[in-house]
Every structure is written in structure tokens, then in C-alpha cells.
Tab-separated table of C-alpha atoms in Angstrom:
chain	number	residue	atom	x	y	z
A	1	UNK	CA	-19.169	45.660	22.367
A	2	UNK	CA	-18.828	42.569	24.570
A	3	UNK	CA	-18.173	39.474	22.429
A	4	UNK	CA	-19.876	37.213	24.963
A	5	UNK	CA	-23.093	39.228	24.690
A	6	UNK	CA	-22.744	39.192	20.900
A	7	UNK	CA	-22.596	35.378	20.983
A	8	UNK	CA	-25.730	35.350	23.178
A	9	UNK	CA	-27.454	37.604	20.659
A	10	UNK	CA	-26.572	35.324	17.711
A	11	UNK	CA	-27.960	32.248	19.467
A	12	UNK	CA	-31.181	34.065	20.363
A	13	UNK	CA	-31.456	35.386	16.786
A	14	UNK	CA	-31.176	31.811	15.524
A	15	UNK	CA	-33.717	30.392	17.972
A	16	UNK	CA	-36.084	33.383	18.295
A	17	UNK	CA	-37.099	31.814	21.591
A	18	UNK	CA	-35.607	32.815	24.955
A	19	UNK	CA	-36.106	29.407	26.581
A	20	UNK	CA	-34.440	27.424	23.799
A	21	UNK	CA	-31.624	29.956	23.473
A	22	UNK	CA	-30.972	29.869	27.228
A	23	UNK	CA	-30.838	26.068	27.126
A	24	UNK	CA	-28.313	26.137	24.289
A	25	UNK	CA	-26.197	28.636	26.177
A	26	UNK	CA	-26.574	26.795	29.510
A	27	UNK	CA	-27.636	29.953	31.325
A	28	UNK	CA	-30.850	31.012	33.077
A	29	UNK	CA	-33.517	32.637	30.919
A	30	UNK	CA	-33.707	35.835	33.034
A	31	UNK	CA	-29.919	36.132	32.756
A	32	UNK	CA	-30.093	35.920	28.962
A	33	UNK	CA	-32.849	38.551	28.860
A	34	UNK	CA	-30.744	40.860	31.025
A	35	UNK	CA	-27.639	40.431	28.816
A	36	UNK	CA	-29.628	41.261	25.677
A	37	UNK	CA	-30.985	44.416	27.318
A	38	UNK	CA	-27.440	45.486	28.237
A	39	UNK	CA	-26.297	44.857	24.633
A	40	UNK	CA	-29.195	46.948	23.284
A	41	UNK	CA	-28.232	49.745	25.672
A	42	UNK	CA	-24.583	49.575	24.555
A	43	UNK	CA	-25.570	49.830	20.898
A	44	UNK	CA	-28.411	52.285	21.377
A	45	UNK	CA	-30.706	50.099	19.296
A	46	UNK	CA	-33.607	47.724	19.789
A	47	UNK	CA	-32.567	44.311	18.481
A	48	UNK	CA	-35.697	42.230	19.136
A	49	UNK	CA	-39.406	42.930	19.139
A	50	UNK	CA	-41.194	40.960	21.854
A	51	UNK	CA	-44.909	40.228	21.700
A	52	UNK	CA	-47.374	37.520	22.640
A	53	UNK	CA	-46.719	36.040	19.199
A	54	UNK	CA	-43.036	35.514	20.058
A	55	UNK	CA	-39.723	37.186	19.310
A	56	UNK	CA	-38.502	38.575	16.012
A	57	UNK	CA	-35.520	40.579	14.835
A	58	UNK	CA	-35.781	44.280	14.166
A	59	UNK	CA	-34.026	45.895	11.225
A	60	UNK	CA	-31.127	46.799	13.513
A	61	UNK	CA	-31.056	43.242	14.846
A	62	UNK	CA	-30.844	41.856	11.306
A	63	UNK	CA	-27.852	44.082	10.576
A	64	UNK	CA	-26.106	42.940	13.761
A	65	UNK	CA	-26.752	39.295	12.872
A	66	UNK	CA	-25.310	39.748	9.380
A	67	UNK	CA	-22.220	41.557	10.692
A	68	UNK	CA	-21.801	39.742	14.003
A	69	UNK	CA	-21.895	36.145	12.774
A	70	UNK	CA	-18.768	36.402	10.566
A	71	UNK	CA	-17.104	38.473	13.302
A	72	UNK	CA	-17.512	35.637	15.792
A	73	UNK	CA	-16.172	33.162	13.219
A	74	UNK	CA	-13.104	35.383	12.793
A	75	UNK	CA	-12.626	35.496	16.553
A	76	UNK	CA	-12.729	31.672	16.708
A	77	UNK	CA	-10.282	31.433	13.812
A	78	UNK	CA	-7.857	33.842	15.482
A	79	UNK	CA	-8.117	31.961	18.785
A	80	UNK	CA	-7.391	28.670	17.016
A	81	UNK	CA	-4.338	30.148	15.314
A	82	UNK	CA	-3.036	31.531	18.610
A	83	UNK	CA	-3.502	28.157	20.322
A	84	UNK	CA	-1.799	26.376	17.426
A	85	UNK	CA	1.147	28.771	17.613
A	86	UNK	CA	1.422	28.224	21.370
A	87	UNK	CA	1.378	24.442	20.871
A	88	UNK	CA	3.946	24.607	18.077
A	89	UNK	CA	1.617	23.889	15.165
A	90	UNK	CA	2.322	27.134	13.320
A	91	UNK	CA	5.030	27.363	10.685
A	92	UNK	CA	6.222	25.306	7.728
A	93	UNK	CA	6.041	21.513	7.845
A	94	UNK	CA	7.535	19.595	4.905
A	95	UNK	CA	6.136	16.072	4.501
A	96	UNK	CA	6.951	13.428	1.916
A	97	UNK	CA	4.689	10.435	1.196
A	98	UNK	CA	5.775	7.023	-0.008
A	99	UNK	CA	4.041	5.943	-3.181
A	100	UNK	CA	3.349	2.377	-2.026
A	101	UNK	CA	0.987	3.631	0.736
A	102	UNK	CA	-0.689	6.411	-1.220
A	103	UNK	CA	-4.327	7.412	-0.611
A	104	UNK	CA	-4.505	5.679	2.775
A	105	UNK	CA	-3.936	6.496	6.433
A	106	UNK	CA	-1.002	8.884	5.793
A	107	UNK	CA	-3.245	11.100	3.649
A	108	UNK	CA	-5.950	11.016	6.329
A	109	UNK	CA	-3.461	12.038	9.021
A	110	UNK	CA	-2.179	14.956	6.944
A	111	UNK	CA	-5.709	16.169	6.101
A	112	UNK	CA	-6.792	16.038	9.739
A	113	UNK	CA	-3.636	17.861	10.873
A	114	UNK	CA	-4.272	20.604	8.316
A	115	UNK	CA	-7.807	21.130	9.629
A	116	UNK	CA	-6.698	21.193	13.263
A	117	UNK	CA	-3.737	23.497	12.576
A	118	UNK	CA	-4.922	26.135	10.087
A	119	UNK	CA	-1.851	28.269	10.766
A	120	UNK	CA	0.523	25.488	9.698
A	121	UNK	CA	1.899	25.701	6.171
A	122	UNK	CA	2.233	22.225	4.672
A	123	UNK	CA	4.524	21.374	1.750
A	124	UNK	CA	3.739	17.874	0.461
A	125	UNK	CA	5.853	15.688	-1.822
A	126	UNK	CA	5.812	12.038	-2.861
A	127	UNK	CA	8.737	9.669	-3.436
A	128	UNK	CA	9.849	6.266	-2.138
A	129	UNK	CA	11.274	5.062	1.172
A	130	UNK	CA	15.008	5.296	0.390
A	131	UNK	CA	14.593	8.726	-1.211
A	132	UNK	CA	12.466	9.899	1.726
A	133	UNK	CA	15.163	8.893	4.222
A	134	UNK	CA	17.792	10.597	2.083
A	135	UNK	CA	15.717	13.792	2.117
A	136	UNK	CA	15.325	13.587	5.907
A	137	UNK	CA	19.062	13.252	6.439
A	138	UNK	CA	19.728	16.154	4.065
A	139	UNK	CA	17.219	18.369	5.904
A	140	UNK	CA	15.073	18.722	2.776
A	141	UNK	CA	11.907	17.501	4.551
A	142	UNK	CA	10.786	17.350	8.184
A	143	UNK	CA	8.726	14.142	8.208
A	144	UNK	CA	8.482	11.159	5.909
A	145	UNK	CA	6.080	8.280	5.554
A	146	UNK	CA	8.079	5.123	4.871
A	147	UNK	CA	7.836	1.373	4.458
A	148	UNK	CA	9.243	-0.703	7.289
A	149	UNK	CA	11.571	-2.235	8.231
A	150	UNK	CA	14.396	0.182	7.470
A	151	UNK	CA	17.736	-1.313	6.489
A	152	UNK	CA	19.635	1.561	8.148
A	153	UNK	CA	18.024	3.530	11.000
A	154	UNK	CA	21.092	5.631	11.838
A	155	UNK	CA	19.938	9.081	12.963
A	156	UNK	CA	16.309	8.290	12.199
A	157	UNK	CA	13.393	8.012	14.623
A	158	UNK	CA	10.333	5.965	13.754
A	159	UNK	CA	6.675	5.927	14.719
A	160	UNK	CA	4.994	2.730	13.412
A	161	UNK	CA	1.480	3.530	12.184
A	162	UNK	CA	-0.034	0.401	10.717
A	163	UNK	CA	0.057	-2.432	8.211
A	164	UNK	CA	-1.286	-2.921	4.723
A	165	UNK	CA	-2.026	-6.198	3.006
A	166	UNK	CA	0.121	-7.342	0.087
A	167	UNK	CA	-1.412	-9.259	-2.814
A	168	UNK	CA	-0.342	-10.880	-6.058
A	169	UNK	CA	-1.027	-9.164	-9.380
A	170	UNK	CA	-0.849	-11.503	-12.370
A	171	UNK	CA	-1.976	-11.558	-15.997
A	172	UNK	CA	-5.666	-12.431	-16.155
A	173	UNK	CA	-4.904	-15.419	-18.394
A	174	UNK	CA	-2.155	-16.777	-16.125
A	175	UNK	CA	-2.635	-20.330	-14.808
A	176	UNK	CA	-2.521	-19.070	-11.205
A	177	UNK	CA	-5.451	-16.721	-11.895
A	178	UNK	CA	-7.723	-19.773	-11.755
A	179	UNK	CA	-7.103	-20.024	-8.014
A	180	UNK	CA	-9.085	-17.907	-5.537
A	181	UNK	CA	-6.120	-17.508	-3.177
A	182	UNK	CA	-2.432	-18.313	-3.508
A	183	UNK	CA	0.142	-19.955	-1.261
A	184	UNK	CA	3.692	-18.647	-1.109
A	185	UNK	CA	4.816	-21.894	-2.748
A	186	UNK	CA	2.641	-21.120	-5.785
A	187	UNK	CA	5.122	-18.392	-6.761
A	188	UNK	CA	8.147	-20.677	-6.867
A	189	UNK	CA	9.694	-20.638	-10.329
A	190	UNK	CA	7.342	-17.880	-11.555
A	191	UNK	CA	8.779	-14.860	-13.399
A	192	UNK	CA	8.556	-11.866	-11.062
A	193	UNK	CA	8.291	-8.154	-11.742
A	194	UNK	CA	9.525	-6.092	-8.783
A	195	UNK	CA	10.369	-2.599	-7.671
A	196	UNK	CA	14.147	-1.916	-7.396
A	197	UNK	CA	15.710	-3.189	-4.160
A	198	UNK	CA	17.436	0.155	-3.595
A	199	UNK	CA	14.093	1.965	-3.304
A	200	UNK	CA	13.330	0.294	0.050
A	201	UNK	CA	15.988	-2.262	0.939
A	202	UNK	CA	14.488	-3.396	4.245
A	203	UNK	CA	10.977	-3.708	2.835
A	204	UNK	CA	12.282	-5.501	-0.281
A	205	UNK	CA	14.181	-8.060	1.809
A	206	UNK	CA	11.174	-8.587	4.086
A	207	UNK	CA	8.895	-9.443	1.154
A	208	UNK	CA	11.459	-11.618	-0.602
A	209	UNK	CA	12.378	-13.617	2.518
A	210	UNK	CA	8.748	-14.006	3.664
A	211	UNK	CA	7.409	-15.238	0.320
A	212	UNK	CA	10.394	-17.104	-1.141
A	213	UNK	CA	12.704	-17.740	1.817
A	214	UNK	CA	16.191	-18.743	0.690
A	215	UNK	CA	14.986	-19.637	-2.836
A	216	UNK	CA	14.948	-16.149	-4.264
A	217	UNK	CA	12.750	-15.582	-7.324
A	218	UNK	CA	13.754	-14.793	-10.878
A	219	UNK	CA	13.191	-11.036	-11.210
A	220	UNK	CA	12.702	-10.481	-14.932
A	221	UNK	CA	11.992	-6.742	-14.729
A	222	UNK	CA	12.234	-3.859	-12.259
A	223	UNK	CA	9.688	-1.053	-12.389
A	224	UNK	CA	9.794	2.203	-10.395
A	225	UNK	CA	6.220	2.424	-9.087
A	226	UNK	CA	2.888	0.537	-8.811
A	227	UNK	CA	1.576	2.008	-12.070
A	228	UNK	CA	4.518	0.629	-14.063
A	229	UNK	CA	4.504	-2.661	-12.161
A	230	UNK	CA	0.875	-3.277	-13.095
A	231	UNK	CA	1.482	-2.206	-16.692
A	232	UNK	CA	4.261	-4.797	-16.932
A	233	UNK	CA	1.985	-7.465	-15.468
A	234	UNK	CA	-0.785	-6.513	-17.917
A	235	UNK	CA	1.731	-6.938	-20.753
A	236	UNK	CA	2.479	-10.467	-19.581
A	237	UNK	CA	6.048	-9.745	-18.429
A	238	UNK	CA	5.555	-11.464	-15.089
A	239	UNK	CA	3.808	-11.493	-11.713
A	240	UNK	CA	4.280	-8.998	-8.888
A	241	UNK	CA	3.593	-8.674	-5.170
A	242	UNK	CA	2.395	-5.218	-4.116
A	243	UNK	CA	0.128	-3.271	-1.784
A	244	UNK	CA	-3.514	-4.358	-2.003
A	245	UNK	CA	-4.924	-0.832	-1.949
A	246	UNK	CA	-2.742	0.396	-4.786
A	247	UNK	CA	-3.350	-2.790	-6.772
A	248	UNK	CA	-7.135	-2.469	-6.484
A	249	UNK	CA	-7.212	1.216	-7.432
A	250	UNK	CA	-4.801	0.984	-10.358
A	251	UNK	CA	-5.553	-2.487	-11.739
A	252	UNK	CA	-5.769	-2.646	-15.568
A	253	UNK	CA	-8.413	-4.919	-17.096
A	254	UNK	CA	-5.779	-7.458	-18.131
A	255	UNK	CA	-4.627	-7.962	-14.524
A	256	UNK	CA	-6.088	-10.299	-11.881
A	257	UNK	CA	-5.545	-9.696	-8.168
A	258	UNK	CA	-5.220	-12.636	-5.764
A	259	UNK	CA	-4.800	-12.611	-2.002
A	260	UNK	CA	-2.516	-14.991	-0.188
A	261	UNK	CA	-4.067	-17.874	1.727
A	262	UNK	CA	-4.486	-16.923	5.374
A	263	UNK	CA	-2.633	-15.766	7.271
A	264	UNK	CA	-2.422	-12.974	4.715
A	265	UNK	CA	0.836	-11.205	3.924
A	266	UNK	CA	1.086	-7.718	5.447
A	267	UNK	CA	3.814	-5.088	5.673
A	268	UNK	CA	4.334	-2.211	8.098
A	269	UNK	CA	4.567	1.488	7.372
A	270	UNK	CA	5.294	4.415	9.635
A	271	UNK	CA	6.387	8.015	10.129
A	272	UNK	CA	10.084	8.882	10.223
A	273	UNK	CA	12.025	12.016	11.122
A	274	UNK	CA	15.615	13.024	11.726
A	275	UNK	CA	16.705	12.656	15.351
A	276	UNK	CA	18.852	15.784	15.019
A	277	UNK	CA	16.256	18.110	13.487
A	278	UNK	CA	13.131	18.982	15.460
A	279	UNK	CA	10.735	21.913	15.176
A	280	UNK	CA	7.444	23.064	16.632
A	281	UNK	CA	5.388	21.992	13.583
A	282	UNK	CA	7.127	18.602	13.470
A	283	UNK	CA	6.557	18.003	17.181
A	284	UNK	CA	2.892	18.909	16.722
A	285	UNK	CA	2.585	16.455	13.822
A	286	UNK	CA	4.264	13.677	15.810
A	287	UNK	CA	1.823	14.287	18.681
A	288	UNK	CA	-1.020	14.198	16.149
A	289	UNK	CA	0.101	10.786	14.836
A	290	UNK	CA	1.002	9.283	18.239
A	291	UNK	CA	-2.528	8.078	19.192
A	292	UNK	CA	-2.754	6.166	15.883
A	293	UNK	CA	0.601	4.541	16.609
A	294	UNK	CA	-0.444	3.667	20.159
A	295	UNK	CA	-3.656	2.047	18.918
A	296	UNK	CA	-1.741	0.083	16.282
A	297	UNK	CA	0.771	-1.191	18.843
A	298	UNK	CA	-1.987	-2.247	21.224
A	299	UNK	CA	-3.762	-4.064	18.402
A	300	UNK	CA	-0.551	-5.793	17.317
A	301	UNK	CA	0.226	-6.806	20.900
A	302	UNK	CA	-3.257	-8.260	21.361
A	303	UNK	CA	-2.946	-10.288	18.140
A	304	UNK	CA	0.292	-11.887	19.340
A	305	UNK	CA	-1.061	-12.876	22.747
């Protein structure tokens, strides 16, 4: 049975109108009628009953519709898998997220890649920038989402993807919570809760130098992730600077979130991989992320002009 004729049959069975079916298929109506007749001859069965009242399926036609529709879906699925294998999308791809950019663009990129490459097997983990780079260098993962800048880029290639805004989380009864927005100078002399410097040295130094300059803050506590940072703030331990998205989603009732006075504070994130380890699935994922990176770079360039 010719799969092209089967696809013509399914469209006609859905429309039950030769003119509309021919328009959907972008072929002439007499040509569609001829192809259906050939299919009926091949199968030795009448598929449609034609009358002045219109077109309707016969019992045999109903069976072919029920069996043929999933068959065509399987054919499309197989074709997609073959194309993905040819383009390098098939195989295992190990990706690790960074917790400070969870639930954002990285997740969207991974979900879209999974849909476009059904033959790819994805293994997903979550850690922090320094650990992610360590895993890349050890060959434990293929691609890592990280915070930028990196303190040490030896052997690592980077694709910048975007920026997220950083905000201040503070106890709801803190004096600074009375302000709608905060200046960097408002945080001078304030007890600070921070993530450990060794988790993302470059990112840590960027935030510290941007907000406090040479007058580094008093860090009264270090917490491993946004959940623990916000819990410490809620307990009145101190104030912290963290990603706006994570702060908004995880904020306890006892915590107030304040943006910085414009221009707002933002920090970059990107995709990293080992320069010495490449694979078909990794190359396919890099190509998948490249248009996002290109758009981000164009946007950043336009903002600085």
C-alpha cells in the first residue's frame, strides 16, 4: 500500500469533501479522486460511498482510517528519529543545571530540545557552577548551565544565553523594607547572608564588587542554596542578594523582596562544555541553543550603543 495514497485517504476521510481535501493537500480534485480509486483497487475494497448527499466512509473505509492514522503517525515518528540520528541528536546527553537559574530559560531549552529530538536520551542533574565545571572536566556530564563570569575558563567553552535580575531579600520588619527600591549604598554596613564563594567564584566576585566595591560586606552566614538563604533571611540572620526569579518563587512570608534602583543589577548565565569532549548529541544541543545566544548578544550590543 502506497503511504502517500494512505495520507490522501486520511485527509479525505477527515473532510468528507473532495474539494476541501484537495485544497488541504494542494493537489487538483480530479487527481485526488484518481488516487483514491487506485487505493481502492489496491485494497480490493470500496472506501467511500459517493452520492448527491456527499461522501461518507464505508465499513472498510472506517477500518482503514482506524488502522491507517496511527500507522502514519508511526511513519512520521520514525522519519523524525532517522533525521535526528543523521543530525547527531540521537544518543545520551548528560546536562546539569545550576540552581540559581532554575525554572527559567535553561529548562525551556531542554524541554524544547527533548521534543525536537525524541531519539535523544537526556540525563538531567542539578548542582552549582563550580561543581558543574568540575563535572565537565571529569567527563561526568556533557553540558552545564552556569553562572558567569567564570573564574577559570581553562578547557571550557561558553555560550552566553542571557541575564537575570538580582534583588535584595530582607526580613519583612527590616528598616530597609520600608523603601520601594534600594541603592547599592543602602547595603553598606548591613549583615549579609551569602552563598559560599567557592560555589561560583567569578559570579560571587562580580556581585560583591558591583554592589560593595572595595568595601566588602560583613558576611554573617553562608548558605548552600536559595532555599536556605531565604530561610536565614526569614529568621532575621541578615540580608541577601539573589536571583529575582528564585526569590519570588521561594519567598517565605517573613521575607520582603526589593529591587535595586535603576539601572537594575543583572548577572549573566550561559551554557558550558569541555573543549576536549564533543559528541553528536552535544553538538546538536549547542546548535539548538545558538539562536538564543545570538539574539541575546544582539540585544546586549544594541543596549550598549
